[in-house]
Coordinates of C-alpha atoms and ligand atoms in Angstrom, one line a residue:
M1214 CA 67.6 -24.7 30.6
T1215 CA 64.4 -22.7 30.3
A1216 CA 61.9 -20.9 32.4
T1217 CA 59.3 -23.5 31.4
L1218 CA 60.8 -26.1 33.7
N1219 CA 59.3 -24.6 36.9
T1220 CA 58.9 -26.4 40.1
P1221 CA 55.3 -26.7 41.3
V1222 CA 54.1 -23.6 43.0
T1223 CA 52.2 -23.8 46.3
P1224 CA 49.2 -21.3 46.3
V1225 CA 49.4 -18.8 49.1
T1226 CA 46.9 -16.5 50.7
D1227 CA 47.5 -12.8 49.9
R1228 CA 48.2 -11.0 53.2
T1229 CA 50.2 -8.2 51.6
N1230 CA 49.2 -4.6 51.7
R1231 CA 51.3 -3.2 48.9
L1232 CA 51.7 0.5 48.3
T1233 CA 49.3 1.9 45.7
S1234 CA 51.8 4.7 44.7
T1235 CA 54.3 2.3 43.2
K1236 CA 51.8 1.4 40.4
K1237 CA 52.4 4.8 38.9
G1238 CA 56.1 3.9 38.6
G1239 CA 55.1 0.7 36.7
Q1240 CA 53.3 2.8 34.1
M1241 CA 56.2 5.3 33.9
V1242 CA 58.6 2.4 33.2
A1243 CA 56.2 0.8 30.6
D1244 CA 56.0 4.2 28.8
Y1245 CA 59.8 4.5 28.9
W1246 CA 60.3 1.1 27.1
E1247 CA 57.6 2.0 24.5
D1248 CA 59.5 5.2 23.9
L1249 CA 62.8 3.4 23.5
F1250 CA 61.3 0.9 21.1
T1251 CA 60.4 3.8 18.7
A1252 CA 63.5 5.9 19.4
R1253 CA 65.1 5.1 16.1
E1254 CA 62.0 6.3 14.2
R1255 CA 62.4 9.6 16.0
G1256 CA 66.0 9.9 14.7
K1257 CA 67.6 9.0 18.1
Q1258 CA 70.9 7.2 18.4
I1259 CA 70.8 4.3 20.9
V1260 CA 73.3 3.1 23.5
W1261 CA 73.2 -0.3 25.2
Y1262 CA 74.9 -0.2 28.6
N1263 CA 75.3 -2.2 31.7
G1264 CA 76.1 -1.5 35.4
G1265 CA 75.8 1.8 37.2
A1266 CA 73.2 4.4 36.2
L1267 CA 74.9 6.4 33.4
N1268 CA 71.5 7.5 32.1
P1269 CA 72.0 11.2 33.2
I1270 CA 75.1 11.3 30.9
F1271 CA 73.2 9.7 28.0
Q1272 CA 70.3 12.1 28.6
A1273 CA 72.7 15.1 28.3
A1274 CA 74.4 13.5 25.3
G1275 CA 71.0 13.3 23.5
V1276 CA 70.9 9.6 23.0
A1277 CA 68.3 7.0 24.0
W1278 CA 69.5 4.3 26.4
C1279 CA 68.8 0.6 27.1
H1280 CA 70.1 -0.8 30.4
G1281 CA 70.8 -4.5 29.8
E1282 CA 70.1 -5.8 33.2
A1283 CA 66.9 -3.8 33.4
F1284 CA 65.6 -5.2 30.1
A1285 CA 66.4 -8.7 31.2
A1286 CA 64.7 -8.2 34.6
R1287 CA 61.6 -6.7 32.8
L1288 CA 61.3 -9.7 30.5
A1289 CA 61.6 -12.1 33.5
A1290 CA 59.0 -10.1 35.6
Q1291 CA 56.7 -10.5 32.6
G1292 CA 57.5 -14.2 32.0
L1293 CA 58.9 -13.4 28.6
E1294 CA 62.6 -14.3 29.1
G1295 CA 62.3 -17.8 27.6
P1296 CA 62.7 -17.0 23.9
A1297 CA 65.8 -14.8 24.4
Q1298 CA 67.4 -17.4 26.7
L1299 CA 66.7 -20.1 24.1
A1300 CA 68.3 -18.0 21.4
G1301 CA 71.3 -17.5 23.7
A1302 CA 71.5 -21.2 24.4
E1303 CA 71.4 -21.9 20.6
H1304 CA 74.2 -19.4 20.1
G1305 CA 76.2 -21.4 22.7
Y1306 CA 75.8 -19.5 26.0
N1307 CA 75.8 -22.0 28.9
A1308 CA 72.9 -22.2 31.4
E1309 CA 75.3 -21.5 34.3
L1310 CA 76.0 -18.0 32.8
C1311 CA 74.4 -15.2 34.6
S1312 CA 70.7 -15.2 33.5
Y1313 CA 70.6 -11.4 33.1
S1314 CA 73.4 -11.5 30.7
R1315 CA 72.1 -14.7 29.0
T1316 CA 68.8 -13.1 28.4
H1317 CA 70.3 -9.9 27.1
L1318 CA 72.8 -11.6 24.9
G1319 CA 70.0 -13.7 23.5
C1320 CA 68.2 -10.4 22.7
A1321 CA 71.4 -9.3 20.9
V1322 CA 71.4 -12.5 18.9
L1323 CA 67.8 -12.1 18.0
T1324 CA 68.3 -8.4 17.1
V1325 CA 71.1 -9.3 14.7
Q1326 CA 69.0 -12.2 13.2
G1327 CA 66.0 -9.8 13.0
D1328 CA 68.1 -7.3 11.0
E1329 CA 69.2 -10.1 8.7
G1330 CA 65.8 -11.5 8.3
I1331 CA 66.8 -15.0 9.5
N1332 CA 64.6 -17.2 11.7
T1333 CA 66.4 -19.8 13.8
G1334 CA 65.1 -23.3 14.4
V1335 CA 64.3 -22.7 18.0
V1336 CA 63.0 -19.2 18.2
G1337 CA 60.1 -18.4 16.0
A1338 CA 59.2 -15.2 14.2
H1339 CA 56.5 -14.4 16.7
D1340 CA 58.9 -14.4 19.6
Q1341 CA 61.4 -12.3 17.7
A1342 CA 58.7 -9.8 17.0
E1343 CA 57.7 -9.7 20.6
L1344 CA 61.3 -9.3 21.9
A1345 CA 64.3 -8.5 19.9
S1346 CA 62.8 -6.6 17.0
R1347 CA 61.2 -4.3 19.6
L1348 CA 64.6 -3.6 21.1
P1349 CA 66.4 -1.3 18.7
A1350 CA 69.9 -2.3 17.7
P1351 CA 72.6 -0.3 19.4
D1352 CA 74.7 2.5 17.9
F1353 CA 77.1 2.3 20.9
F1354 CA 78.0 0.1 23.8
V1355 CA 79.1 1.5 27.1
N1356 CA 80.1 -0.8 30.0
N1357 CA 80.0 0.6 33.5
Y1358 CA 80.0 -2.6 35.6
A1359 CA 81.7 -2.6 39.0
G1360 CA 82.4 -5.7 41.1
C1361 CA 81.6 -8.5 38.7
S1362 CA 83.7 -9.9 36.0
T1363 CA 80.7 -11.3 34.1
G1364 CA 79.2 -7.8 34.0
Q1365 CA 82.5 -6.3 32.9
Q1366 CA 82.7 -8.7 29.9
W1367 CA 79.0 -8.6 29.0
D1368 CA 79.1 -5.7 26.6
E1369 CA 82.3 -7.0 25.0
I1370 CA 80.5 -10.2 24.2
S1371 CA 77.6 -8.2 22.8
Y1372 CA 80.2 -6.3 20.8
R1373 CA 81.3 -9.6 19.2
V1374 CA 77.7 -10.6 18.5
F1375 CA 77.5 -7.4 16.5
D1376 CA 80.7 -8.4 14.6
K1377 CA 82.8 -5.8 16.4
E1378 CA 81.2 -3.1 14.3
V1379 CA 79.5 -1.1 17.1
P1380 CA 81.8 1.3 19.0
I1381 CA 82.3 0.3 22.6
F1382 CA 83.6 2.3 25.7
N1383 CA 84.6 0.5 28.9
I1384 CA 84.8 2.1 32.3
S1385 CA 87.1 0.4 34.7
H1386 CA 86.2 0.3 38.4
P1387 CA 88.6 -0.7 41.2
F1388 CA 87.2 -3.2 43.6
L1389 CA 87.0 -1.5 47.1
W1390 CA 88.8 -4.1 49.2
G1391 CA 88.6 -1.9 52.4
N1392 CA 91.6 -3.6 54.0
K1393 CA 94.0 -0.6 54.4
P1394 CA 94.2 0.9 57.9
D1395 CA 92.3 4.1 57.0
S1396 CA 89.7 2.3 54.8
G1397 CA 86.0 2.3 55.6
Y1398 CA 82.6 3.0 54.0
L1399 CA 82.9 6.3 52.1
K1400 CA 86.3 7.1 53.6
G1401 CA 90.0 6.5 53.3
E1402 CA 92.7 6.9 50.6
E1403 CA 91.4 3.9 48.6
W1404 CA 87.9 5.5 48.4
E1405 CA 89.2 8.9 47.4
S1406 CA 91.6 7.7 44.7
A1407 CA 89.1 5.2 43.2
S1408 CA 86.5 8.0 43.1
H1409 CA 88.8 10.3 41.1
Y1410 CA 90.0 7.5 38.9
V1411 CA 86.4 6.7 37.8
R1412 CA 85.4 10.4 37.6
D1413 CA 88.3 11.0 35.1
Q1414 CA 86.9 8.1 32.9
L1415 CA 83.5 9.7 32.9
L1416 CA 85.1 12.8 31.4
D1417 CA 86.7 10.6 28.8
L1418 CA 83.3 9.0 28.1
I1419 CA 81.7 12.4 27.6
T1420 CA 84.4 13.3 25.0
W1421 CA 83.9 10.0 23.3
L1422 CA 80.2 10.5 23.1
E1423 CA 80.7 14.0 21.6
E1424 CA 82.9 12.4 18.9
K1425 CA 80.5 9.6 18.2
T1426 CA 77.3 11.6 18.2
G1427 CA 78.8 14.7 16.6
N1428 CA 76.9 16.7 19.2
P1429 CA 78.3 18.9 22.0
F1430 CA 77.6 17.6 25.4
D1431 CA 74.9 19.5 27.3
W1432 CA 76.4 20.2 30.7
D1433 CA 73.4 22.2 31.9
M1434 CA 71.2 19.3 31.1
L1435 CA 73.4 17.0 33.2
R1436 CA 73.2 19.4 36.2
E1437 CA 69.5 19.7 35.8
S1438 CA 68.9 15.9 35.5
M1439 CA 71.1 15.2 38.5
T1440 CA 69.2 17.8 40.5
Y1441 CA 66.0 15.9 39.9
I1442 CA 67.7 12.5 40.6
K1443 CA 69.3 13.8 43.8
K1444 CA 65.9 15.0 45.0
A1445 CA 64.2 11.7 44.1
A1446 CA 67.0 9.8 45.8
E1447 CA 66.5 11.9 49.0
L1448 CA 62.8 11.1 49.0
R1449 CA 63.5 7.5 48.5
R1450 CA 65.9 7.5 51.4
E1451 CA 63.3 9.2 53.6
G1452 CA 60.8 6.5 52.7
L1453 CA 63.3 3.7 53.5
E1454 CA 64.0 5.3 56.9
L1455 CA 60.3 5.5 57.6
C1456 CA 60.1 1.7 57.1
K1457 CA 62.0 1.2 60.4
A1458 CA 58.7 1.9 62.1
K1459 CA 56.8 -1.0 63.8
P1460 CA 54.7 -2.3 62.2
A1461 CA 56.6 -1.6 59.0
P1462 CA 54.4 0.6 56.7
A1463 CA 55.9 -0.9 53.5
T1464 CA 58.3 -3.7 52.7
F1465 CA 61.2 -4.7 50.6
W1466 CA 58.8 -5.8 47.8
D1467 CA 57.4 -2.3 47.5
W1468 CA 61.0 -1.0 47.2
I1469 CA 61.8 -3.6 44.6
S1470 CA 58.8 -2.3 42.5
A1471 CA 60.4 1.2 42.8
I1472 CA 63.9 0.2 41.6
A1473 CA 63.4 0.7 37.9
P1474 CA 62.3 4.4 38.2
I1475 CA 65.4 5.3 40.3
N1476 CA 67.7 3.1 38.2
F1477 CA 67.2 4.3 34.7
L1478 CA 64.2 6.7 34.1
P1479 CA 65.1 10.3 33.0
G1480 CA 65.9 12.8 35.7
N1481 CA 62.8 15.1 35.6
Q1482 CA 60.0 16.5 37.7
E1483 CA 57.9 13.4 37.1
L1484 CA 60.5 11.3 38.8
V1485 CA 60.6 13.6 41.8
D1486 CA 56.7 13.6 42.0
Y1487 CA 56.7 9.8 41.9
F1488 CA 59.1 9.4 44.8
Q1489 CA 57.3 12.2 46.7
S1490 CA 54.0 10.2 46.4
V1491 CA 55.7 7.0 47.5
R1492 CA 57.3 8.7 50.5
D1493 CA 54.0 10.5 51.4
E1494 CA 52.0 7.3 51.3
I1495 CA 54.5 5.7 53.7
Q1496 CA 54.3 8.6 56.0
D1497 CA 50.5 8.5 56.0
R1498 CA 50.7 4.8 56.9
V1499 CA 53.0 5.5 59.8
D1500 CA 50.7 8.2 61.0
K1501 CA 47.7 5.8 60.9
G1502 CA 49.5 2.6 62.0
I1503 CA 48.9 0.8 58.8
S1504 CA 51.3 -2.1 58.1
G1505 CA 52.7 -3.5 54.9
V1506 CA 51.8 -7.0 55.8
E1507 CA 48.7 -8.2 57.8
N1508 CA 49.6 -8.9 61.4
E1509 CA 53.4 -8.4 61.3
K1510 CA 54.9 -11.0 63.5
Y1511 CA 58.5 -11.2 62.3
R1512 CA 60.9 -8.7 60.7
V1513 CA 63.5 -10.0 58.2
Y1514 CA 66.4 -8.7 56.1
F1515 CA 66.7 -10.0 52.5
D1516 CA 70.1 -10.5 50.9
G1517 CA 70.5 -11.3 47.2
I1518 CA 69.4 -9.9 43.9
M1519 CA 65.7 -10.0 43.2
N1520 CA 64.2 -13.2 41.7
W1521 CA 62.2 -11.2 39.1
N1522 CA 60.2 -14.2 38.0
K1523 CA 58.8 -14.5 41.6
L1524 CA 58.4 -11.0 42.8
G1525 CA 54.6 -11.2 43.5
F1526 CA 54.8 -14.8 44.6
L1527 CA 57.5 -14.2 47.2
S1528 CA 55.9 -11.0 48.6
R1529 CA 52.7 -13.1 49.3
K1530 CA 54.7 -16.1 50.6
F1531 CA 56.5 -14.0 53.3
A1532 CA 53.3 -12.1 54.2
E1533 CA 51.4 -15.4 54.6
H1534 CA 53.8 -16.2 57.5
G1535 CA 53.4 -12.7 59.1
V1536 CA 56.9 -11.8 57.9
A1537 CA 57.7 -8.2 57.0
V1538 CA 60.7 -8.3 54.7
L1539 CA 62.5 -5.0 55.3
A1540 CA 65.9 -3.9 54.3
G1541 CA 68.2 -5.7 51.9
R1542 CA 71.5 -5.2 50.2
Y1543 CA 69.8 -4.8 46.8
I1544 CA 67.6 -1.8 47.9
T1545 CA 69.2 -0.2 51.0
N1546 CA 72.7 -0.1 49.6
A1547 CA 72.2 0.5 45.9
F1548 CA 70.6 2.9 43.5
W1549 CA 71.7 6.5 44.4
Q1550 CA 71.7 5.5 48.0
E1551 CA 74.0 8.3 49.2
P1552 CA 72.5 11.4 47.6
Q1553 CA 74.5 13.8 49.9
L1554 CA 77.5 12.8 47.7
I1555 CA 76.0 14.6 44.7
D1556 CA 77.1 18.2 44.1
T1557 CA 74.5 19.2 41.5
E1558 CA 76.7 22.0 40.1
D1559 CA 79.6 19.6 39.5
P1560 CA 78.0 16.1 39.7
L1561 CA 80.6 13.8 38.1
L1562 CA 82.5 12.9 41.2
G1563 CA 79.3 12.0 43.2
M1564 CA 78.1 9.9 40.2
A1565 CA 81.5 8.1 40.0
Q1566 CA 81.2 7.3 43.7
H1567 CA 77.8 5.8 43.3
Y1568 CA 79.0 3.6 40.5
L1569 CA 81.8 2.4 42.9
L1570 CA 79.2 1.8 45.6
C1571 CA 77.6 -1.1 43.7
P1572 CA 76.8 -3.7 46.4
T1573 CA 79.0 -6.3 44.7
N1574 CA 82.0 -4.0 44.7
H1575 CA 82.9 -4.1 48.4
G1576 CA 85.2 -6.4 50.4
T1577 CA 83.7 -8.3 53.3
K1578 CA 84.6 -5.7 55.9
T1579 CA 82.4 -3.1 54.4
L1580 CA 79.6 -5.5 53.5
D1581 CA 79.7 -6.8 57.1
Y1582 CA 79.4 -3.2 58.4
L1583 CA 76.5 -2.4 56.2
T1584 CA 74.6 -5.6 56.8
L1585 CA 75.0 -5.5 60.6
R1586 CA 74.1 -1.8 60.6
D1587 CA 70.9 -2.4 58.7
C1588 CA 69.9 -5.5 60.7
E1589 CA 70.2 -3.5 63.9
E1590 CA 68.5 -0.3 62.6
Y1591 CA 65.5 -2.2 61.2
D1592 CA 65.5 -4.5 64.3
V1593 CA 65.2 -7.7 62.3
D1594 CA 64.7 -11.2 63.7
G1595 CA 66.5 -13.1 60.9
I1596 CA 68.1 -12.9 57.5
V1597 CA 66.9 -14.7 54.3
F1598 CA 69.7 -15.2 51.8
H1599 CA 68.6 -15.6 48.2
S1600 CA 71.4 -17.8 46.9
T1601 CA 71.2 -16.4 43.5
R1602 CA 72.4 -19.3 41.4
T1603 CA 74.0 -17.7 38.4
C1604 CA 75.2 -14.5 40.2
R1605 CA 78.4 -15.5 42.1
A1606 CA 79.2 -11.8 42.7
F1607 CA 76.3 -11.5 45.1
T1608 CA 76.4 -15.0 46.6
G1609 CA 80.2 -15.0 47.2
P1610 CA 80.3 -13.4 50.7
Q1611 CA 76.9 -14.6 51.9
R1612 CA 78.1 -17.4 54.2
L1613 CA 80.5 -14.9 55.9
L1614 CA 77.7 -12.4 56.4
A1615 CA 75.4 -15.1 57.9
R1616 CA 78.1 -16.2 60.3
S1617 CA 78.8 -12.6 61.3
A1618 CA 75.2 -11.8 61.9
Q1619 CA 74.8 -14.9 64.1
N1620 CA 78.1 -14.2 66.1
N1621 CA 77.7 -10.5 66.5
L1622 CA 73.9 -10.0 66.8
G1623 CA 72.5 -13.5 67.5
I1624 CA 70.5 -13.3 64.3
P1625 CA 69.7 -16.6 62.6
S1626 CA 69.6 -16.9 58.8
I1627 CA 68.5 -19.3 56.0
F1628 CA 69.5 -19.8 52.4
F1629 CA 67.3 -20.7 49.5
E1630 CA 68.1 -21.2 45.8
G1631 CA 66.7 -19.1 43.0
D1632 CA 67.9 -16.8 40.3
V1633 CA 67.6 -13.3 38.9
A1634 CA 66.0 -14.2 35.6
D1635 CA 65.7 -18.0 35.3
A1636 CA 62.7 -19.5 37.2
S1637 CA 64.0 -23.0 36.8
F1638 CA 66.5 -22.5 39.6
Y1639 CA 63.9 -21.7 42.2
K1640 CA 63.2 -24.4 44.8
E1641 CA 59.9 -23.8 46.5
E1642 CA 60.2 -26.7 49.0
I1643 CA 63.6 -25.5 50.3
L1644 CA 62.4 -22.0 51.0
E1645 CA 59.2 -23.1 52.6
S1646 CA 60.8 -25.7 55.0
R1647 CA 63.7 -23.5 55.9
L1648 CA 61.6 -20.4 56.5
A1649 CA 59.2 -22.3 58.7
A1650 CA 62.1 -23.8 60.7
M1651 CA 63.7 -20.3 61.2
L1652 CA 60.4 -18.8 62.3
E1653 CA 59.9 -21.6 64.8
G1654 CA 63.4 -21.0 66.2
I1655 CA 62.6 -17.3 66.6
D1656 CA 59.4 -18.3 68.5
V1657 CA 61.3 -20.5 70.8
K1658 CA 63.8 -17.8 71.5
R1659 CA 61.1 -15.3 72.3
T1660 CA 59.4 -17.8 74.7
Q1661 CA 62.6 -18.4 76.5
A1662 CA 63.3 -14.7 76.8
S1663 CA 59.8 -13.9 78.2
Ligands
SF4_2897 S1 76.6 -12.3 37.7 FE1 75.3 -10.9 39.1 S2 76.5 -9.0 39.3 FE2 77.4 -10.2 37.6 S3 76.4 -9.4 35.7 FE3 75.1 -11.1 36.5 S4 73.6 -10.2 37.9 FE4 75.2 -8.7 37.6

């Protein structure tokens, strides 16, 4: 299964008014990857990791870092995932396997083949040069994946692709079931004990990195980096709060464009300046009544991981219908979303807590609480569920959330199929017809209420 088997795409009129400040983030991310591609030449050791944002620890350990999901998402956003996925398929990975992991494992296969100077029958030398040979081979693997068994095994499979010769460190995350009497979001014995359990493993990781790199860990660097990240996260939260205004000054798609900077760029003043400019542009729009989509008519919550092949297309599609897509589990409840938890003098506990707060690591009780809270606060008319075909971790609870939103808040919802990094799963006709039907239903409800 490849990205070349796309369904026909209906052209849409562009009624978006995307933030201009997020473009700077795109350049920062492009510079970051260019820097990583040449890290080996600058004598850096390189870690491949997955899951929660361990980059401040790698920054303080003096190693360069490659976040597997981020690299897969970047390739998909650029339409370059095909060769890696073909290499993965040729190696034996099934098309139903998570397309993030399939892409990145394909890169691992290509990297190994590139090192050995072998060309496969499917993936030509040009593609290898474009993709895998630009991604430097790892010196270490670190897995930090919460809430998804695929994610937790992903680096172990990469470890096998590299003939078990690259050291690996796995962090174990308890799933937050939330079903004890005192359990709740950010509270209860389960939350406290899981937080300390993960924090202790971060200490072990730091010791492991010191052994493997031969360098002492720079604790001052970690505190400094987390000070910048905390400030950037606070500005991001302020911006998200401002988007509750009517009309919404910016949308889910703007925040999707701002994910990479908060997820894996180094903690520094440039990161803070970036989120300051995003927040200030949104404030300016609120002050002037400027909206993120032309003639906002509907407000919608989006649940599901991003379909990276379709980011621009989907933003235009919803705007064409006058739909402002606002909050979503993937932006509102992920990526350093609770900066008040971070003690910059002693940041490990707050970092561990954020890793546990991965939006696939909660039982339904907490997910229900977060979804209903955000739907009410952003005053949405409906929910669009991206039924992310190869990501069961995200899609698992979606039917329960849809039913709860209907029963508790009277909010309708639709489902459409797509995927994180495999465009062939996207079904344009299904989204278009279901979205139109939901919006018609909202119109009828409004007419009856008036
Ligand atoms: S299945 Fe979903 S949560 Fe799991 S590794 Fe893939 S994208 Fe991440």
